[in-house]
mmCIF file of N, CA and C in Angstrom:
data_model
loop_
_atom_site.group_PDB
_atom_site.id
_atom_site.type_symbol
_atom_site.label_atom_id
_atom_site.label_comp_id
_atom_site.label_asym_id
_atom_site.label_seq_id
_atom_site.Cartn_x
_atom_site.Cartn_y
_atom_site.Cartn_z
ATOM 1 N N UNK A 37 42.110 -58.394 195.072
ATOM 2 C CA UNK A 37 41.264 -59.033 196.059
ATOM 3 C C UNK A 37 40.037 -59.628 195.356
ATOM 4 N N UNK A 38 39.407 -60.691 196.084
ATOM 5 C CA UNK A 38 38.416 -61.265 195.533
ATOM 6 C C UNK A 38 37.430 -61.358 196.358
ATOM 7 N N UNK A 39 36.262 -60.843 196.013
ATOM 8 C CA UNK A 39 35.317 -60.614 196.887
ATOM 9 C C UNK A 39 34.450 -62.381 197.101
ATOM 10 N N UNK A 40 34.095 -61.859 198.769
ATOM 11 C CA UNK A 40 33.012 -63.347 199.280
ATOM 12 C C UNK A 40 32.240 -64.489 198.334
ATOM 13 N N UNK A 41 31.625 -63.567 197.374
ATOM 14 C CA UNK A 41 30.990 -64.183 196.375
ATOM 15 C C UNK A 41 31.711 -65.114 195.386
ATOM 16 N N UNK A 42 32.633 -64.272 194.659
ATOM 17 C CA UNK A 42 33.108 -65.064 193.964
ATOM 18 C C UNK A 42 34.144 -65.425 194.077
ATOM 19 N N UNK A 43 34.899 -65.579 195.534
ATOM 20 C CA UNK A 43 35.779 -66.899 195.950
ATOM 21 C C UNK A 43 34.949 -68.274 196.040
ATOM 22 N N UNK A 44 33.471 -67.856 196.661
ATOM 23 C CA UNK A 44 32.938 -69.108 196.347
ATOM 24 C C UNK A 44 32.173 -69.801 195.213
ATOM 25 N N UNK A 45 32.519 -69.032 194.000
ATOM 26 C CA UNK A 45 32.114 -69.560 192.996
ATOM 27 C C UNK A 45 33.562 -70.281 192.147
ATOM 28 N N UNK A 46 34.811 -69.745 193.086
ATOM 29 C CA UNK A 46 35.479 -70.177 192.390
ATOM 30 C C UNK A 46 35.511 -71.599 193.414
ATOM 31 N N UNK A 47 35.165 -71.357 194.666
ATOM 32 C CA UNK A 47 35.633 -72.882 195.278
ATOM 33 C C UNK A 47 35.326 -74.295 194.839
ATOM 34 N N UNK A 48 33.701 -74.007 194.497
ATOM 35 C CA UNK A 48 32.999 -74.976 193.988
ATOM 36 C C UNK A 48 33.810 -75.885 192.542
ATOM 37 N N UNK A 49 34.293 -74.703 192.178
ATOM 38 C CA UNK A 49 34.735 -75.040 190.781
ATOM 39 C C UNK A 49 36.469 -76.229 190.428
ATOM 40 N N UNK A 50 36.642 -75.868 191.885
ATOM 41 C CA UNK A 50 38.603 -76.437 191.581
ATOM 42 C C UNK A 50 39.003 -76.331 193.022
ATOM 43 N N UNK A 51 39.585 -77.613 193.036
ATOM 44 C CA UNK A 51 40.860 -76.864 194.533
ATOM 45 C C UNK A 51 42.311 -76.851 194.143
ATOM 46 N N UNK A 52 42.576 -76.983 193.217
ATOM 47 C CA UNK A 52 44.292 -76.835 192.118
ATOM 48 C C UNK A 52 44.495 -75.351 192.397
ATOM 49 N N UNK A 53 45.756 -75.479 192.974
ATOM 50 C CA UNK A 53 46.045 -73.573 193.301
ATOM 51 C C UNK A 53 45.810 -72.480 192.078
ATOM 52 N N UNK A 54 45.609 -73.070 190.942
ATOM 53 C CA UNK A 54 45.495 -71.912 189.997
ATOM 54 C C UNK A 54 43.737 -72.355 189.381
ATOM 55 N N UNK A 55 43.195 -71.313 189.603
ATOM 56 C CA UNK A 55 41.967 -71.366 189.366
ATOM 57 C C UNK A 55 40.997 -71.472 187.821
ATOM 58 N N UNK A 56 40.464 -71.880 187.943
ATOM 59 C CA UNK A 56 39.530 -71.788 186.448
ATOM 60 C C UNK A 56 38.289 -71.317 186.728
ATOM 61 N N UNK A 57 38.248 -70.041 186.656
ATOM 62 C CA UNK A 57 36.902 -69.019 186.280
ATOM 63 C C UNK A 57 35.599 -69.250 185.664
ATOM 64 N N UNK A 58 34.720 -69.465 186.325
ATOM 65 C CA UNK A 58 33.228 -69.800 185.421
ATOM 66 C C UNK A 58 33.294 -68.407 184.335
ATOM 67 N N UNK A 59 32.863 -69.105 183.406
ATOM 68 C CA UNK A 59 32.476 -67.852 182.410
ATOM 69 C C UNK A 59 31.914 -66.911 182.837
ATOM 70 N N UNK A 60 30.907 -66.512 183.392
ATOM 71 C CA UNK A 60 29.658 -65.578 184.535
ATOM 72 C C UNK A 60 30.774 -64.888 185.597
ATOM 73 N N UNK A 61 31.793 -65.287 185.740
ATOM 74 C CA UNK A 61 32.686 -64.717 186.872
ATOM 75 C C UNK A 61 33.999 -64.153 186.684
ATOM 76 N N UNK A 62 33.928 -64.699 185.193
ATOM 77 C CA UNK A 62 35.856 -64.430 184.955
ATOM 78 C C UNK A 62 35.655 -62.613 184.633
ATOM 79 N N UNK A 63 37.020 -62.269 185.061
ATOM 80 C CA UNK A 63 37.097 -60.917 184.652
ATOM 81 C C UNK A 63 37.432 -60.481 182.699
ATOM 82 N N UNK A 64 38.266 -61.466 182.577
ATOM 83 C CA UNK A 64 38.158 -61.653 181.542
ATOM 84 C C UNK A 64 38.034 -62.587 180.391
ATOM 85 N N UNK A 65 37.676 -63.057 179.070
ATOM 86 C CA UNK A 65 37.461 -64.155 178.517
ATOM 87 C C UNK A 65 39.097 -65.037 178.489
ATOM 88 N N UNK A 66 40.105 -64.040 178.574
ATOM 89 C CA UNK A 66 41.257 -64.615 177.398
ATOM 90 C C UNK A 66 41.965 -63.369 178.430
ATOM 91 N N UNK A 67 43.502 -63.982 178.636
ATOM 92 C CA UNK A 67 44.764 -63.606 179.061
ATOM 93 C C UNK A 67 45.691 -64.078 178.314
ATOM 94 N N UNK A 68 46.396 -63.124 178.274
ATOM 95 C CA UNK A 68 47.907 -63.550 177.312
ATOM 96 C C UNK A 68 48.806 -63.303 178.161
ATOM 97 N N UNK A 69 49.869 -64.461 178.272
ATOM 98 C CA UNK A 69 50.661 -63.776 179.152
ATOM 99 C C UNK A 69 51.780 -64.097 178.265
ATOM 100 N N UNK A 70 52.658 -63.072 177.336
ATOM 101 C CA UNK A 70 53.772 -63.439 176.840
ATOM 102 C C UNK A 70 54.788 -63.569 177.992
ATOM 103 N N UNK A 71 55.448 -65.015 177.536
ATOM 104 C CA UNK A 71 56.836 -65.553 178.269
ATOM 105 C C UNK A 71 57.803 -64.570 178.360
ATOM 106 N N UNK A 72 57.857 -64.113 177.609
ATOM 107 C CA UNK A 72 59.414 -63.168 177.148
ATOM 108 C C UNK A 72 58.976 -61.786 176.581
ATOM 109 N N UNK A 73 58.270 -60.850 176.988
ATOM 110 C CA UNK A 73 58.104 -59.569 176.310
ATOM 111 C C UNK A 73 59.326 -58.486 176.327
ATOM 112 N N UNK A 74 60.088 -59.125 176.556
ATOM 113 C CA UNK A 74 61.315 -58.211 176.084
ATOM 114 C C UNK A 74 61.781 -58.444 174.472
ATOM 115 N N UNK A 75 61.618 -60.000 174.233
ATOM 116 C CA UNK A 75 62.006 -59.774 172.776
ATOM 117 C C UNK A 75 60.563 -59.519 171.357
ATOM 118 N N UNK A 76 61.321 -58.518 170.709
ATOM 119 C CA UNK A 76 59.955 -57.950 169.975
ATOM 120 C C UNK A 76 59.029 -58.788 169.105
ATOM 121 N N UNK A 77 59.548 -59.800 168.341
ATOM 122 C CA UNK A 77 58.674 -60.747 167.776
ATOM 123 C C UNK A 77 58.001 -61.452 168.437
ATOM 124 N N UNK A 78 57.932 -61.965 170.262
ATOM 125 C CA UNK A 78 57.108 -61.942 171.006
ATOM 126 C C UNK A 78 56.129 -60.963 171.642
ATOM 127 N N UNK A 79 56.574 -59.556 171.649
ATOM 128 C CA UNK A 79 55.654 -58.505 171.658
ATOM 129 C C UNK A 79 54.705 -58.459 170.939
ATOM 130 N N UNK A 80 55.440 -58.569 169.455
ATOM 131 C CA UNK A 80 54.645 -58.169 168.036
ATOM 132 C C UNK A 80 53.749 -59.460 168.133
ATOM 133 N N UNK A 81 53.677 -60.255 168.405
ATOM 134 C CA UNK A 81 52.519 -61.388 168.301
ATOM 135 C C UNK A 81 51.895 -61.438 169.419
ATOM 136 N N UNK A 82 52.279 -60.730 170.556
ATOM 137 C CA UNK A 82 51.305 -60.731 171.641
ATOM 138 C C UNK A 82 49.903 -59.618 171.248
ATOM 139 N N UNK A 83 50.915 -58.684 170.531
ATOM 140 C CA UNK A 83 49.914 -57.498 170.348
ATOM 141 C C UNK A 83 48.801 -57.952 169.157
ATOM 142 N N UNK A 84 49.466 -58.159 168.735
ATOM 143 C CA UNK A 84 48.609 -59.049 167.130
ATOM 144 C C UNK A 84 47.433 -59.508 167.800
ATOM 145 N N UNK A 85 47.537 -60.721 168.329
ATOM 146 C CA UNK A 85 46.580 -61.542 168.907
ATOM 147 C C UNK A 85 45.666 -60.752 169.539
ATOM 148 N N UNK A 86 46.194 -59.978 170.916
ATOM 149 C CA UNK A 86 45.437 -59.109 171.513
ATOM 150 C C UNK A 86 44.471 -58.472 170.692
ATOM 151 N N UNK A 87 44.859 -57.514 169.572
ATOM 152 C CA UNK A 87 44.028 -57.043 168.444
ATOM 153 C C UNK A 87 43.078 -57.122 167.937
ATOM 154 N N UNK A 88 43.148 -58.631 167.551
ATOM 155 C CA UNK A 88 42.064 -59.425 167.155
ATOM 156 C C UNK A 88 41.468 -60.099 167.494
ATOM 157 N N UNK A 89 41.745 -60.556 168.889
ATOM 158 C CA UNK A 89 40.209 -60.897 169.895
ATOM 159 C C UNK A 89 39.480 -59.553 170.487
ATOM 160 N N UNK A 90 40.464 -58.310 170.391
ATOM 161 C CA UNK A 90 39.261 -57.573 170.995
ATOM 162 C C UNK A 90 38.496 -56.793 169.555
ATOM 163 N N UNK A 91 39.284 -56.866 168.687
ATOM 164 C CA UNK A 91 38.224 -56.702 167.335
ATOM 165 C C UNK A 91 36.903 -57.259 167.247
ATOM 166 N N UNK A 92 37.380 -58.481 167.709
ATOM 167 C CA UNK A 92 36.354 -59.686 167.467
ATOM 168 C C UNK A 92 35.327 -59.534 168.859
ATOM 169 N N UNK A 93 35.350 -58.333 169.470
ATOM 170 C CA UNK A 93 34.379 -58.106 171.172
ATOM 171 C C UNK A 93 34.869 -59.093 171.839
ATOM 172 N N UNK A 94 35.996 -60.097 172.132
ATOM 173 C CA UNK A 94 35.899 -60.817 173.418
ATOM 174 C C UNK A 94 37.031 -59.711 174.041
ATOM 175 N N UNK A 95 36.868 -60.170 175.212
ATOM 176 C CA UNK A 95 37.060 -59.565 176.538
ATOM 177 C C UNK A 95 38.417 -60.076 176.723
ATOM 178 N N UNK A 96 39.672 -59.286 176.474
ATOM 179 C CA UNK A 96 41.072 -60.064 176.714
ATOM 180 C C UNK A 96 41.750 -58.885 177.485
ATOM 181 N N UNK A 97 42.872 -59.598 178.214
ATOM 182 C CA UNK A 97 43.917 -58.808 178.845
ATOM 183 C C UNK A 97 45.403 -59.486 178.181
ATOM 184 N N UNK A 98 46.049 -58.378 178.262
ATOM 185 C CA UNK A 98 47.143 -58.520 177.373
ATOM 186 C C UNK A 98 48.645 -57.888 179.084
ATOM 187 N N UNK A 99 48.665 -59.308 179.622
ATOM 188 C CA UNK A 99 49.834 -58.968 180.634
ATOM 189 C C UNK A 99 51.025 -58.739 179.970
ATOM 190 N N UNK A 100 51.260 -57.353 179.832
ATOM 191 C CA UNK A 100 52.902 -56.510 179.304
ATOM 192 C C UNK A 100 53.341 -56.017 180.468
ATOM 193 N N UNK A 101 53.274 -56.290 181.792
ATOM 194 C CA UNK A 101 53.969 -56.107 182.889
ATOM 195 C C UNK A 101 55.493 -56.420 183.030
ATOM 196 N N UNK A 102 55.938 -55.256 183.591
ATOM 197 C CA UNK A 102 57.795 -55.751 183.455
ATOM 198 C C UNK A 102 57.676 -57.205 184.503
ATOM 199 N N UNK A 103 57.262 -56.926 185.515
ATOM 200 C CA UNK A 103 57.404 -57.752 186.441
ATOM 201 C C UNK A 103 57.086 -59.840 186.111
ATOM 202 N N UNK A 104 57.952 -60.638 186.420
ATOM 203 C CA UNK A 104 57.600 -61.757 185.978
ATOM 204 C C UNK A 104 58.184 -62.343 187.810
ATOM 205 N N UNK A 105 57.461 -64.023 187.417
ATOM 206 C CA UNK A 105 57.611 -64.772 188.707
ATOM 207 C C UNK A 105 58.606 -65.770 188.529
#
């Protein structure tokens, strides 16, 4: 859910169904969403990456959810 506030910070920003986050609002800097995390050399480079942006302090989420759309 997205609270009052910052639906309307996202409104201002875009009306394209997939949103772009002000920096000040995003939950996180950086999302990865590997295509295919079932096969491991896409794992292994999802994780990699992940690694080293949060080495580096930015703020990432690393979607390894079974579930895809």
């Amino acid at each position: 859910a997205v609270s009052r506030p910052t639906s309307i910070g996202l409104g201002w920003k875009t009306s394209a169904p997939s949103s772009i986050w002000p920096k000040n609002l995003a939950p996180y800097l950086v999302e990865i969403i590997p295509l295919n995390i079932e096969k491991p050399h896409i794992k292994e480079a999802a994780e990699t990456i992940y690694g080293q942006l949060a080495a580096a302090g930015i703020e990432v989420l690393l979607d390894d959810r079974d579930e895809r759309a």
